[in-house]
Every structure is written in structure tokens, then in C-alpha cells.
Amino acid sequence: MAENGTDCDQRRIRMIKEQHNGSFTDSSLLSEQKRRDREGRSNIVLWRQPLVTLQYFFLETLINLKEWTIKLWHRRSILVSFLLMLAVLTATYYIEGTHQQYVRYVEKKFFWCAYWVGLGILSSVGLGTGLHTFLLYLGPHIASVTLAAYECNSVNFPEPPYPDEIICPEGETTEGSISLWAIISKVRLEACMWGAGTAIGELPPYFMARAARLSGAEPDDEEYQEFEEMLENAETAQDFTAWVKLAVQKLVHKVGFFGILACASIPNPLFDLAGITCGHFLVPFWTFFGATLIGKAVIKMHIQ
């Protein structure tokens, strides 16, 4: 009986070892296959394999068109309502009448806001390599409005979009009547629209990581690969940069909405990592985008 028990234990140990060896072999084969797939995808570019690249492009376009058509068909009531609203707005825009002054005012405001939103998107959409539109556009705009306010002793000069030169209002003004809050009110719209644009620019890392997690595929992105390596080596992180990145990841993952809000409310060059973290752990879209929008467009912009 003792011998039979010993044989059973030995067989059990042998089976466990074989299972572990098999899992190690499978993981090594899987990583090797991922590496080969990544190299194969990197070679599919227009200047190396133009025919194959164009073939995949047209196939992907057809697949996307089919998916969009199916989605629109399932939401046809929303589509019909949107088309009716668009037709009403188009008729309102082109029909002459006393309402045209309001139409022109809304049109001017819309394009002015879209201009600053676009600059905000350009600032953050490049995964840390975007155009620094705050230093190039928003900062000089705030400075010019501030100088004009102190020179004119008023903020009642023309509304945006401003002309080439800000014209002071006619009439006498009280010396020293300009306050910080008056200047903030004058540039709040532009600053908040720019901040909203930076929030929109943070969406690509989120969608990339979310799609990778749902599909199981590994995207060809250095930021995401660095994020996965950081998760694998979380316990052995020693340098300060890795520790800070890990702290941001833990804050966003564990605290949720308020963690994202805290990271978005301060100048944070590592916020791309927050977007990747939220996408990887399948944080709901409106939780991520809502916290990012409030943090960047409201809190952070008033601080700046």
C-alpha cells in the first residue's frame, strides 16, 4: 500500500511538471509568434509592398463600411432625426430674415470655438509628441488680451474673433479698474475650448488599449508595449521614472473617476499612460472622458 501511494505521488508530481513545462513552452511559442506577427505587420507598408498594402486597405475599408451600415440601420430612428434636424438648420441658415443676425453670431462663435478645440487636439493627440499650441497660440493670446486690458483700462474691446489689433473702447475709464477675474472671464472661452481639445486628443491611447484588450491582439505601439512591460515588472521597479509611472497606473486603476480627474487636473506628461491604463482595464468611456474633460478643460485651464 505504501509503495502504491508513493507511485501515485510520483506520477502526480510528474504530471504537474509536464503541465508546467507545457505552459512554459506554449508561452514561449506565443511570444515568438507575436514577435513574428509584429515584424510581418511592420513590413506591410506602401513603399515596400504597395499591392499588398492597397489590398488590405480596400478590404479594411469594405469591412468598416459594412459595419457602419449595419450600425446605422439598427439606429435608423436616430439617423432620421439627425437628418431632419440638419435639414431644418440648413433651411434656417439660407432663408433670409431677421433671424440672420443670430445665425451669423452663432456661426462666428462656432468657428472660433472649433479653432481652439482643433489647436488643443493638435497639442495632445501625438502621444506626447504633439504641437505645443499652448506656447505658440493660447499663451500669446492670453498675454495680448492682458496687455490690452491694462492699456485700455477695460475689457470691453471687440468680442472674438479679434481683429489684427485690439481696439480700445471709446470714453473714459476708471484707472485701476481691471482685475484678474475680469481678464480670466475675457479669455475663459478660448482656454476652456483649448482644454476640451486636449481632452479629445487623449482618446486615441484609450481606444487603442481597449481594442487590444478586447481583441487579444498586441498593437504595434511603443507606449502600449512599454505599459505591458511595466505591468510585468511591477514588483521589481527601482528607478524613479518607473516608480512614478507605476504610481500613476495604480492611482487611475484603483481610484477610478477621481484618480483620472486628479491626473488630468495638473500638468502631467504621463497622462498618456492614464489613457492606456483605462483602456487596458476596460474603464467605461464616459468615466474616462468625463473626468479628463473636467480636469483639463475646467480645473487645469483655470490653474494655468
PDB file of N, CA, C and O in Angstrom, residues 111-185:
ATOM      1  N   PHE A 111     -17.141  78.680 -35.195  1.00  0.00           N
ATOM      2  CA  PHE A 111     -15.832  78.538 -35.837  1.00  0.00           C
ATOM      3  C   PHE A 111     -14.699  78.983 -34.913  1.00  0.00           C
ATOM      4  O   PHE A 111     -13.598  78.429 -34.962  1.00  0.00           O
ATOM      5  N   TRP A 112     -14.971  79.984 -34.073  1.00  0.00           N
ATOM      6  CA  TRP A 112     -13.955  80.417 -33.117  1.00  0.00           C
ATOM      7  C   TRP A 112     -13.673  79.306 -32.101  1.00  0.00           C
ATOM      8  O   TRP A 112     -12.508  79.020 -31.790  1.00  0.00           O
ATOM      9  N   CYS A 113     -14.705  78.655 -31.596  1.00  0.00           N
ATOM     10  CA  CYS A 113     -14.519  77.541 -30.660  1.00  0.00           C
ATOM     11  C   CYS A 113     -13.852  76.350 -31.347  1.00  0.00           C
ATOM     12  O   CYS A 113     -12.982  75.696 -30.761  1.00  0.00           O
ATOM     13  N   ALA A 114     -14.277  76.060 -32.591  1.00  0.00           N
ATOM     14  CA  ALA A 114     -13.677  74.938 -33.311  1.00  0.00           C
ATOM     15  C   ALA A 114     -12.190  75.171 -33.555  1.00  0.00           C
ATOM     16  O   ALA A 114     -11.391  74.219 -33.523  1.00  0.00           O
ATOM     17  N   TYR A 115     -11.790  76.407 -33.765  1.00  0.00           N
ATOM     18  CA  TYR A 115     -10.380  76.744 -33.971  1.00  0.00           C
ATOM     19  C   TYR A 115      -9.553  76.362 -32.746  1.00  0.00           C
ATOM     20  O   TYR A 115      -8.508  75.707 -32.850  1.00  0.00           O
ATOM     21  N   TRP A 116     -10.037  76.741 -31.557  1.00  0.00           N
ATOM     22  CA  TRP A 116      -9.281  76.449 -30.337  1.00  0.00           C
ATOM     23  C   TRP A 116      -9.364  74.973 -29.965  1.00  0.00           C
ATOM     24  O   TRP A 116      -8.389  74.404 -29.435  1.00  0.00           O
ATOM     25  N   VAL A 117     -10.481  74.319 -30.220  1.00  0.00           N
ATOM     26  CA  VAL A 117     -10.561  72.882 -29.984  1.00  0.00           C
ATOM     27  C   VAL A 117      -9.566  72.142 -30.871  1.00  0.00           C
ATOM     28  O   VAL A 117      -8.875  71.211 -30.425  1.00  0.00           O
ATOM     29  N   GLY A 118      -9.469  72.564 -32.137  1.00  0.00           N
ATOM     30  CA  GLY A 118      -8.507  71.940 -33.041  1.00  0.00           C
ATOM     31  C   GLY A 118      -7.073  72.116 -32.576  1.00  0.00           C
ATOM     32  O   GLY A 118      -6.267  71.181 -32.645  1.00  0.00           O
ATOM     33  N   LEU A 119      -6.741  73.300 -32.070  1.00  0.00           N
ATOM     34  CA  LEU A 119      -5.394  73.520 -31.550  1.00  0.00           C
ATOM     35  C   LEU A 119      -5.129  72.645 -30.321  1.00  0.00           C
ATOM     36  O   LEU A 119      -4.022  72.142 -30.127  1.00  0.00           O
ATOM     37  N   GLY A 120      -6.156  72.463 -29.483  1.00  0.00           N
ATOM     38  CA  GLY A 120      -5.992  71.587 -28.329  1.00  0.00           C
ATOM     39  C   GLY A 120      -5.764  70.140 -28.731  1.00  0.00           C
ATOM     40  O   GLY A 120      -4.936  69.437 -28.128  1.00  0.00           O
ATOM     41  N   ILE A 121      -6.486  69.678 -29.754  1.00  0.00           N
ATOM     42  CA  ILE A 121      -6.287  68.305 -30.240  1.00  0.00           C
ATOM     43  C   ILE A 121      -4.870  68.137 -30.774  1.00  0.00           C
ATOM     44  O   ILE A 121      -4.200  67.138 -30.493  1.00  0.00           O
ATOM     45  N   LEU A 122      -4.380  69.116 -31.531  1.00  0.00           N
ATOM     46  CA  LEU A 122      -3.019  69.036 -32.056  1.00  0.00           C
ATOM     47  C   LEU A 122      -1.981  68.988 -30.940  1.00  0.00           C
ATOM     48  O   LEU A 122      -0.907  68.423 -31.105  1.00  0.00           O
ATOM     49  N   SER A 123      -2.310  69.571 -29.795  1.00  0.00           N
ATOM     50  CA  SER A 123      -1.350  69.615 -28.705  1.00  0.00           C
ATOM     51  C   SER A 123      -1.174  68.269 -28.018  1.00  0.00           C
ATOM     52  O   SER A 123      -0.079  67.980 -27.527  1.00  0.00           O
ATOM     53  N   SER A 124      -2.215  67.434 -27.972  1.00  0.00           N
ATOM     54  CA  SER A 124      -2.124  66.202 -27.185  1.00  0.00           C
ATOM     55  C   SER A 124      -2.334  64.928 -27.968  1.00  0.00           C
ATOM     56  O   SER A 124      -2.159  63.843 -27.425  1.00  0.00           O
ATOM     57  N   VAL A 125      -2.679  65.012 -29.250  1.00  0.00           N
ATOM     58  CA  VAL A 125      -3.018  63.794 -29.981  1.00  0.00           C
ATOM     59  C   VAL A 125      -1.787  62.995 -30.359  1.00  0.00           C
ATOM     60  O   VAL A 125      -1.876  61.821 -30.690  1.00  0.00           O
ATOM     61  N   GLY A 126      -0.593  63.586 -30.286  1.00  0.00           N
ATOM     62  CA  GLY A 126       0.608  62.896 -30.747  1.00  0.00           C
ATOM     63  C   GLY A 126       1.260  61.998 -29.736  1.00  0.00           C
ATOM     64  O   GLY A 126       2.447  61.696 -29.851  1.00  0.00           O
ATOM     65  N   LEU A 127       0.525  61.508 -28.709  1.00  0.00           N
ATOM     66  CA  LEU A 127       1.087  60.619 -27.691  1.00  0.00           C
ATOM     67  C   LEU A 127       2.360  61.203 -27.093  1.00  0.00           C
ATOM     68  O   LEU A 127       3.392  60.550 -26.980  1.00  0.00           O
ATOM     69  N   GLY A 128       2.282  62.468 -26.690  1.00  0.00           N
ATOM     70  CA  GLY A 128       3.440  63.117 -26.076  1.00  0.00           C
ATOM     71  C   GLY A 128       4.321  63.866 -27.049  1.00  0.00           C
ATOM     72  O   GLY A 128       5.263  64.539 -26.636  1.00  0.00           O
ATOM     73  N   THR A 129       4.056  63.781 -28.351  1.00  0.00           N
ATOM     74  CA  THR A 129       4.885  64.454 -29.349  1.00  0.00           C
ATOM     75  C   THR A 129       4.066  65.468 -30.145  1.00  0.00           C
ATOM     76  O   THR A 129       4.419  65.798 -31.266  1.00  0.00           O
ATOM     77  N   GLY A 130       2.977  65.955 -29.573  1.00  0.00           N
ATOM     78  CA  GLY A 130       2.111  66.880 -30.301  1.00  0.00           C
ATOM     79  C   GLY A 130       2.705  68.274 -30.390  1.00  0.00           C
ATOM     80  O   GLY A 130       3.740  68.597 -29.806  1.00  0.00           O
ATOM     81  N   LEU A 131       2.014  69.114 -31.149  1.00  0.00           N
ATOM     82  CA  LEU A 131       2.422  70.505 -31.309  1.00  0.00           C
ATOM     83  C   LEU A 131       2.087  71.276 -30.033  1.00  0.00           C
ATOM     84  O   LEU A 131       0.993  71.156 -29.495  1.00  0.00           O
ATOM     85  N   HIS A 132       3.049  72.058 -29.528  1.00  0.00           N
ATOM     86  CA  HIS A 132       2.843  72.777 -28.271  1.00  0.00           C
ATOM     87  C   HIS A 132       2.064  74.068 -28.546  1.00  0.00           C
ATOM     88  O   HIS A 132       2.613  75.170 -28.546  1.00  0.00           O
ATOM     89  N   THR A 133       0.765  73.893 -28.792  1.00  0.00           N
ATOM     90  CA  THR A 133      -0.054  75.029 -29.191  1.00  0.00           C
ATOM     91  C   THR A 133      -0.350  75.978 -28.037  1.00  0.00           C
ATOM     92  O   THR A 133      -0.781  77.098 -28.275  1.00  0.00           O
ATOM     93  N   PHE A 134      -0.142  75.536 -26.787  1.00  0.00           N
ATOM     94  CA  PHE A 134      -0.323  76.483 -25.673  1.00  0.00           C
ATOM     95  C   PHE A 134       0.742  77.574 -25.744  1.00  0.00           C
ATOM     96  O   PHE A 134       0.439  78.765 -25.605  1.00  0.00           O
ATOM     97  N   LEU A 135       1.985  77.187 -25.964  1.00  0.00           N
ATOM     98  CA  LEU A 135       3.067  78.169 -26.041  1.00  0.00           C
ATOM     99  C   LEU A 135       3.010  78.973 -27.332  1.00  0.00           C
ATOM    100  O   LEU A 135       3.409  80.141 -27.360  1.00  0.00           O
ATOM    101  N   LEU A 136       2.502  78.361 -28.402  1.00  0.00           N
ATOM    102  CA  LEU A 136       2.516  79.034 -29.704  1.00  0.00           C
ATOM    103  C   LEU A 136       1.283  79.900 -29.943  1.00  0.00           C
ATOM    104  O   LEU A 136       1.370  80.912 -30.656  1.00  0.00           O
ATOM    105  N   TYR A 137       0.135  79.535 -29.373  1.00  0.00           N
ATOM    106  CA  TYR A 137      -1.114  80.232 -29.698  1.00  0.00           C
ATOM    107  C   TYR A 137      -1.857  80.737 -28.464  1.00  0.00           C
ATOM    108  O   TYR A 137      -2.139  81.927 -28.358  1.00  0.00           O
ATOM    109  N   LEU A 138      -2.211  79.815 -27.547  1.00  0.00           N
ATOM    110  CA  LEU A 138      -3.060  80.228 -26.429  1.00  0.00           C
ATOM    111  C   LEU A 138      -2.327  81.167 -25.475  1.00  0.00           C
ATOM    112  O   LEU A 138      -2.896  82.175 -25.035  1.00  0.00           O
ATOM    113  N   GLY A 139      -1.077  80.861 -25.138  1.00  0.00           N
ATOM    114  CA  GLY A 139      -0.307  81.732 -24.251  1.00  0.00           C
ATOM    115  C   GLY A 139      -0.161  83.144 -24.798  1.00  0.00           C
ATOM    116  O   GLY A 139      -0.462  84.122 -24.087  1.00  0.00           O
ATOM    117  N   PRO A 140       0.295  83.312 -26.054  1.00  0.00           N
ATOM    118  CA  PRO A 140       0.354  84.672 -26.624  1.00  0.00           C
ATOM    119  C   PRO A 140      -0.996  85.369 -26.704  1.00  0.00           C
ATOM    120  O   PRO A 140      -1.073  86.588 -26.526  1.00  0.00           O
ATOM    121  N   HIS A 141      -2.071  84.615 -26.954  1.00  0.00           N
ATOM    122  CA  HIS A 141      -3.406  85.223 -26.996  1.00  0.00           C
ATOM    123  C   HIS A 141      -3.785  85.774 -25.622  1.00  0.00           C
ATOM    124  O   HIS A 141      -4.282  86.915 -25.508  1.00  0.00           O
ATOM    125  N   ILE A 142      -3.566  84.990 -24.564  1.00  0.00           N
ATOM    126  CA  ILE A 142      -3.871  85.458 -23.207  1.00  0.00           C
ATOM    127  C   ILE A 142      -3.013  86.669 -22.860  1.00  0.00           C
ATOM    128  O   ILE A 142      -3.488  87.644 -22.253  1.00  0.00           O
ATOM    129  N   ALA A 143      -1.739  86.642 -23.272  1.00  0.00           N
ATOM    130  CA  ALA A 143      -0.852  87.770 -22.987  1.00  0.00           C
ATOM    131  C   ALA A 143      -1.312  89.034 -23.701  1.00  0.00           C
ATOM    132  O   ALA A 143      -1.304  90.129 -23.113  1.00  0.00           O
ATOM    133  N   SER A 144      -1.727  88.908 -24.967  1.00  0.00           N
ATOM    134  CA  SER A 144      -2.170  90.093 -25.713  1.00  0.00           C
ATOM    135  C   SER A 144      -3.451  90.677 -25.122  1.00  0.00           C
ATOM    136  O   SER A 144      -3.601  91.903 -25.018  1.00  0.00           O
ATOM    137  N   VAL A 145      -4.380  89.816 -24.707  1.00  0.00           N
ATOM    138  CA  VAL A 145      -5.612  90.302 -24.079  1.00  0.00           C
ATOM    139  C   VAL A 145      -5.297  90.985 -22.749  1.00  0.00           C
ATOM    140  O   VAL A 145      -5.866  92.036 -22.414  1.00  0.00           O
ATOM    141  N   THR A 146      -4.376  90.419 -21.984  1.00  0.00           N
ATOM    142  CA  THR A 146      -3.999  91.010 -20.694  1.00  0.00           C
ATOM    143  C   THR A 146      -3.361  92.386 -20.877  1.00  0.00           C
ATOM    144  O   THR A 146      -3.712  93.357 -20.180  1.00  0.00           O
ATOM    145  N   LEU A 147      -2.421  92.490 -21.828  1.00  0.00           N
ATOM    146  CA  LEU A 147      -1.772  93.783 -22.079  1.00  0.00           C
ATOM    147  C   LEU A 147      -2.781  94.817 -22.563  1.00  0.00           C
ATOM    148  O   LEU A 147      -2.744  95.981 -22.141  1.00  0.00           O
ATOM    149  N   ALA A 148      -3.700  94.385 -23.457  1.00  0.00           N
ATOM    150  CA  ALA A 148      -4.699  95.325 -23.955  1.00  0.00           C
ATOM    151  C   ALA A 148      -5.647  95.766 -22.842  1.00  0.00           C
ATOM    152  O   ALA A 148      -6.065  96.932 -22.790  1.00  0.00           O
ATOM    153  N   ALA A 149      -5.975  94.861 -21.930  1.00  0.00           N
ATOM    154  CA  ALA A 149      -6.871  95.214 -20.828  1.00  0.00           C
ATOM    155  C   ALA A 149      -6.246  96.265 -19.926  1.00  0.00           C
ATOM    156  O   ALA A 149      -6.906  97.240 -19.521  1.00  0.00           O
ATOM    157  N   TYR A 150      -4.965  96.128 -19.622  1.00  0.00           N
ATOM    158  CA  TYR A 150      -4.305  97.113 -18.754  1.00  0.00           C
ATOM    159  C   TYR A 150      -4.037  98.428 -19.497  1.00  0.00           C
ATOM    160  O   TYR A 150      -4.018  99.492 -18.896  1.00  0.00           O
ATOM    161  N   GLU A 151      -3.825  98.317 -20.814  1.00  0.00           N
ATOM    162  CA  GLU A 151      -3.599  99.541 -21.588  1.00  0.00           C
ATOM    163  C   GLU A 151      -4.889 100.328 -21.760  1.00  0.00           C
ATOM    164  O   GLU A 151      -4.898 101.561 -21.689  1.00  0.00           O
ATOM    165  N   CYS A 152      -6.015  99.648 -21.976  1.00  0.00           N
ATOM    166  CA  CYS A 152      -7.295 100.312 -22.193  1.00  0.00           C
ATOM    167  C   CYS A 152      -8.043 100.573 -20.888  1.00  0.00           C
ATOM    168  O   CYS A 152      -9.068 101.276 -20.905  1.00  0.00           O
ATOM    169  N   ASN A 153      -7.566  99.957 -19.777  1.00  0.00           N
ATOM    170  CA  ASN A 153      -8.285 100.017 -18.502  1.00  0.00           C
ATOM    171  C   ASN A 153      -9.711  99.483 -18.649  1.00  0.00           C
ATOM    172  O   ASN A 153     -10.644  99.956 -18.006  1.00  0.00           O
ATOM    173  N   SER A 154      -9.882  98.490 -19.530  1.00  0.00           N
ATOM    174  CA  SER A 154     -11.196  97.930 -19.781  1.00  0.00           C
ATOM    175  C   SER A 154     -11.037  96.617 -20.542  1.00  0.00           C
ATOM    176  O   SER A 154     -10.005  96.390 -21.207  1.00  0.00           O
ATOM    177  N   VAL A 155     -12.034  95.765 -20.437  1.00  0.00           N
ATOM    178  CA  VAL A 155     -12.057  94.542 -21.234  1.00  0.00           C
ATOM    179  C   VAL A 155     -13.236  94.562 -22.209  1.00  0.00           C
ATOM    180  O   VAL A 155     -13.642  93.525 -22.735  1.00  0.00           O
ATOM    181  N   ASN A 156     -13.761  95.757 -22.474  1.00  0.00           N
ATOM    182  CA  ASN A 156     -14.921  95.895 -23.354  1.00  0.00           C
ATOM    183  C   ASN A 156     -14.535  96.107 -24.809  1.00  0.00           C
ATOM    184  O   ASN A 156     -15.282  96.710 -25.565  1.00  0.00           O
ATOM    185  N   PHE A 157     -13.345  95.642 -25.195  1.00  0.00           N
ATOM    186  CA  PHE A 157     -12.990  95.710 -26.616  1.00  0.00           C
ATOM    187  C   PHE A 157     -13.703  94.592 -27.362  1.00  0.00           C
ATOM    188  O   PHE A 157     -14.331  93.720 -26.738  1.00  0.00           O
ATOM    189  N   PRO A 158     -13.631  94.589 -28.709  1.00  0.00           N
ATOM    190  CA  PRO A 158     -14.481  93.693 -29.514  1.00  0.00           C
ATOM    191  C   PRO A 158     -14.373  92.233 -29.099  1.00  0.00           C
ATOM    192  O   PRO A 158     -13.332  91.750 -28.651  1.00  0.00           O
ATOM    193  N   GLU A 159     -15.483  91.538 -29.268  1.00  0.00           N
ATOM    194  CA  GLU A 159     -15.542  90.110 -28.947  1.00  0.00           C
ATOM    195  C   GLU A 159     -14.749  89.311 -29.985  1.00  0.00           C
ATOM    196  O   GLU A 159     -14.521  89.766 -31.105  1.00  0.00           O
ATOM    197  N   PRO A 160     -14.336  88.111 -29.635  1.00  0.00           N
ATOM    198  CA  PRO A 160     -13.619  87.270 -30.600  1.00  0.00           C
ATOM    199  C   PRO A 160     -14.543  86.828 -31.728  1.00  0.00           C
ATOM    200  O   PRO A 160     -15.762  86.766 -31.534  1.00  0.00           O
ATOM    201  N   PRO A 161     -13.983  86.483 -32.905  1.00  0.00           N
ATOM    202  CA  PRO A 161     -12.547  86.509 -33.201  1.00  0.00           C
ATOM    203  C   PRO A 161     -12.017  87.933 -33.344  1.00  0.00           C
ATOM    204  O   PRO A 161     -12.626  88.753 -34.028  1.00  0.00           O
ATOM    205  N   TYR A 162     -10.906  88.202 -32.689  1.00  0.00           N
ATOM    206  CA  TYR A 162     -10.382  89.552 -32.630  1.00  0.00           C
ATOM    207  C   TYR A 162      -9.773  89.967 -33.970  1.00  0.00           C
ATOM    208  O   TYR A 162      -9.296  89.128 -34.739  1.00  0.00           O
ATOM    209  N   PRO A 163      -9.777  91.260 -34.240  1.00  0.00           N
ATOM    210  CA  PRO A 163      -9.038  91.750 -35.420  1.00  0.00           C
ATOM    211  C   PRO A 163      -7.537  91.699 -35.160  1.00  0.00           C
ATOM    212  O   PRO A 163      -7.082  91.260 -34.106  1.00  0.00           O
ATOM    213  N   ASP A 164      -6.770  92.158 -36.156  1.00  0.00           N
ATOM    214  CA  ASP A 164      -5.311  92.145 -36.004  1.00  0.00           C
ATOM    215  C   ASP A 164      -4.865  93.012 -34.830  1.00  0.00           C
ATOM    216  O   ASP A 164      -3.873  92.707 -34.162  1.00  0.00           O
ATOM    217  N   GLU A 165      -5.576  94.083 -34.584  1.00  0.00           N
ATOM    218  CA  GLU A 165      -5.266  94.948 -33.454  1.00  0.00           C
ATOM    219  C   GLU A 165      -6.503  95.088 -32.580  1.00  0.00           C
ATOM    220  O   GLU A 165      -7.605  95.303 -33.087  1.00  0.00           O
ATOM    221  N   ILE A 166      -6.311  94.927 -31.263  1.00  0.00           N
ATOM    222  CA  ILE A 166      -7.417  95.082 -30.331  1.00  0.00           C
ATOM    223  C   ILE A 166      -7.679  96.575 -30.136  1.00  0.00           C
ATOM    224  O   ILE A 166      -6.789  97.335 -29.750  1.00  0.00           O
ATOM    225  N   ILE A 167      -8.904  97.004 -30.439  1.00  0.00           N
ATOM    226  CA  ILE A 167      -9.256  98.425 -30.402  1.00  0.00           C
ATOM    227  C   ILE A 167      -9.870  98.747 -29.042  1.00  0.00           C
ATOM    228  O   ILE A 167     -10.822  98.087 -28.599  1.00  0.00           O
ATOM    229  N   CYS A 168      -9.319  99.761 -28.373  1.00  0.00           N
ATOM    230  CA  CYS A 168      -9.834 100.153 -27.060  1.00  0.00           C
ATOM    231  C   CYS A 168     -11.198 100.831 -27.225  1.00  0.00           C
ATOM    232  O   CYS A 168     -11.436 101.536 -28.209  1.00  0.00           O
ATOM    233  N   PRO A 169     -12.103 100.650 -26.266  1.00  0.00           N
ATOM    234  CA  PRO A 169     -13.412 101.301 -26.357  1.00  0.00           C
ATOM    235  C   PRO A 169     -13.293 102.803 -26.137  1.00  0.00           C
ATOM    236  O   PRO A 169     -12.381 103.282 -25.460  1.00  0.00           O
ATOM    237  N   GLU A 170     -14.212 103.533 -26.757  1.00  0.00           N
ATOM    238  CA  GLU A 170     -14.201 104.983 -26.595  1.00  0.00           C
ATOM    239  C   GLU A 170     -14.815 105.374 -25.259  1.00  0.00           C
ATOM    240  O   GLU A 170     -15.649 104.665 -24.710  1.00  0.00           O
ATOM    241  N   GLY A 171     -14.378 106.514 -24.737  1.00  0.00           N
ATOM    242  CA  GLY A 171     -14.908 107.001 -23.465  1.00  0.00           C
ATOM    243  C   GLY A 171     -13.900 106.829 -22.346  1.00  0.00           C
ATOM    244  O   GLY A 171     -12.936 106.051 -22.443  1.00  0.00           O
ATOM    245  N   GLU A 172     -14.111 107.548 -21.279  1.00  0.00           N
ATOM    246  CA  GLU A 172     -13.197 107.496 -20.152  1.00  0.00           C
ATOM    247  C   GLU A 172     -13.474 106.254 -19.305  1.00  0.00           C
ATOM    248  O   GLU A 172     -14.604 105.819 -19.141  1.00  0.00           O
ATOM    249  N   THR A 173     -12.387 105.690 -18.791  1.00  0.00           N
ATOM    250  CA  THR A 173     -12.489 104.526 -17.922  1.00  0.00           C
ATOM    251  C   THR A 173     -11.777 104.819 -16.613  1.00  0.00           C
ATOM    252  O   THR A 173     -10.872 105.642 -16.552  1.00  0.00           O
ATOM    253  N   THR A 174     -12.179 104.117 -15.584  1.00  0.00           N
ATOM    254  CA  THR A 174     -11.603 104.329 -14.263  1.00  0.00           C
ATOM    255  C   THR A 174     -10.233 103.672 -14.180  1.00  0.00           C
ATOM    256  O   THR A 174     -10.064 102.508 -14.568  1.00  0.00           O
ATOM    257  N   GLU A 175      -9.258 104.419 -13.681  1.00  0.00           N
ATOM    258  CA  GLU A 175      -7.905 103.897 -13.551  1.00  0.00           C
ATOM    259  C   GLU A 175      -7.889 102.763 -12.528  1.00  0.00           C
ATOM    260  O   GLU A 175      -8.451 102.869 -11.446  1.00  0.00           O
ATOM    261  N   GLY A 176      -7.216 101.670 -12.881  1.00  0.00           N
ATOM    262  CA  GLY A 176      -7.088 100.544 -11.962  1.00  0.00           C
ATOM    263  C   GLY A 176      -8.344  99.728 -11.797  1.00  0.00           C
ATOM    264  O   GLY A 176      -8.522  99.060 -10.772  1.00  0.00           O
ATOM    265  N   SER A 177      -9.239  99.782 -12.772  1.00  0.00           N
ATOM    266  CA  SER A 177     -10.497  99.033 -12.647  1.00  0.00           C
ATOM    267  C   SER A 177     -10.376  97.602 -13.163  1.00  0.00           C
ATOM    268  O   SER A 177     -11.347  96.851 -13.108  1.00  0.00           O
ATOM    269  N   ILE A 178      -9.201  97.240 -13.686  1.00  0.00           N
ATOM    270  CA  ILE A 178      -9.000  95.907 -14.239  1.00  0.00           C
ATOM    271  C   ILE A 178      -8.594  94.952 -13.115  1.00  0.00           C
ATOM    272  O   ILE A 178      -7.682  95.246 -12.345  1.00  0.00           O
ATOM    273  N   SER A 179      -9.286  93.833 -13.038  1.00  0.00           N
ATOM    274  CA  SER A 179      -8.955  92.807 -12.050  1.00  0.00           C
ATOM    275  C   SER A 179      -8.569  91.512 -12.759  1.00  0.00           C
ATOM    276  O   SER A 179      -8.822  91.336 -13.954  1.00  0.00           O
ATOM    277  N   LEU A 180      -7.966  90.623 -11.998  1.00  0.00           N
ATOM    278  CA  LEU A 180      -7.569  89.329 -12.555  1.00  0.00           C
ATOM    279  C   LEU A 180      -8.784  88.550 -13.040  1.00  0.00           C
ATOM    280  O   LEU A 180      -8.744  87.915 -14.102  1.00  0.00           O
ATOM    281  N   TRP A 181      -9.893  88.615 -12.294  1.00  0.00           N
ATOM    282  CA  TRP A 181     -11.083  87.861 -12.667  1.00  0.00           C
ATOM    283  C   TRP A 181     -11.713  88.389 -13.952  1.00  0.00           C
ATOM    284  O   TRP A 181     -12.294  87.620 -14.728  1.00  0.00           O
ATOM    285  N   ALA A 182     -11.588  89.693 -14.199  1.00  0.00           N
ATOM    286  CA  ALA A 182     -12.121  90.255 -15.443  1.00  0.00           C
ATOM    287  C   ALA A 182     -11.348  89.723 -16.646  1.00  0.00           C
ATOM    288  O   ALA A 182     -11.928  89.394 -17.692  1.00  0.00           O
ATOM    289  N   ILE A 183     -10.021  89.615 -16.497  1.00  0.00           N
ATOM    290  CA  ILE A 183      -9.203  89.080 -17.600  1.00  0.00           C
ATOM    291  C   ILE A 183      -9.492  87.597 -17.804  1.00  0.00           C
ATOM    292  O   ILE A 183      -9.593  87.115 -18.943  1.00  0.00           O
ATOM    293  N   ILE A 184      -9.645  86.862 -16.698  1.00  0.00           N
ATOM    294  CA  ILE A 184      -9.969  85.435 -16.812  1.00  0.00           C
ATOM    295  C   ILE A 184     -11.297  85.248 -17.542  1.00  0.00           C
ATOM    296  O   ILE A 184     -11.437  84.373 -18.404  1.00  0.00           O
ATOM    297  N   SER A 185     -12.277  86.068 -17.211  1.00  0.00           N
ATOM    298  CA  SER A 185     -13.578  85.971 -17.886  1.00  0.00           C
ATOM    299  C   SER A 185     -13.463  86.258 -19.376  1.00  0.00           C
ATOM    300  O   SER A 185     -14.199  85.695 -20.192  1.00  0.00           O
TER     301      SER A 185
END
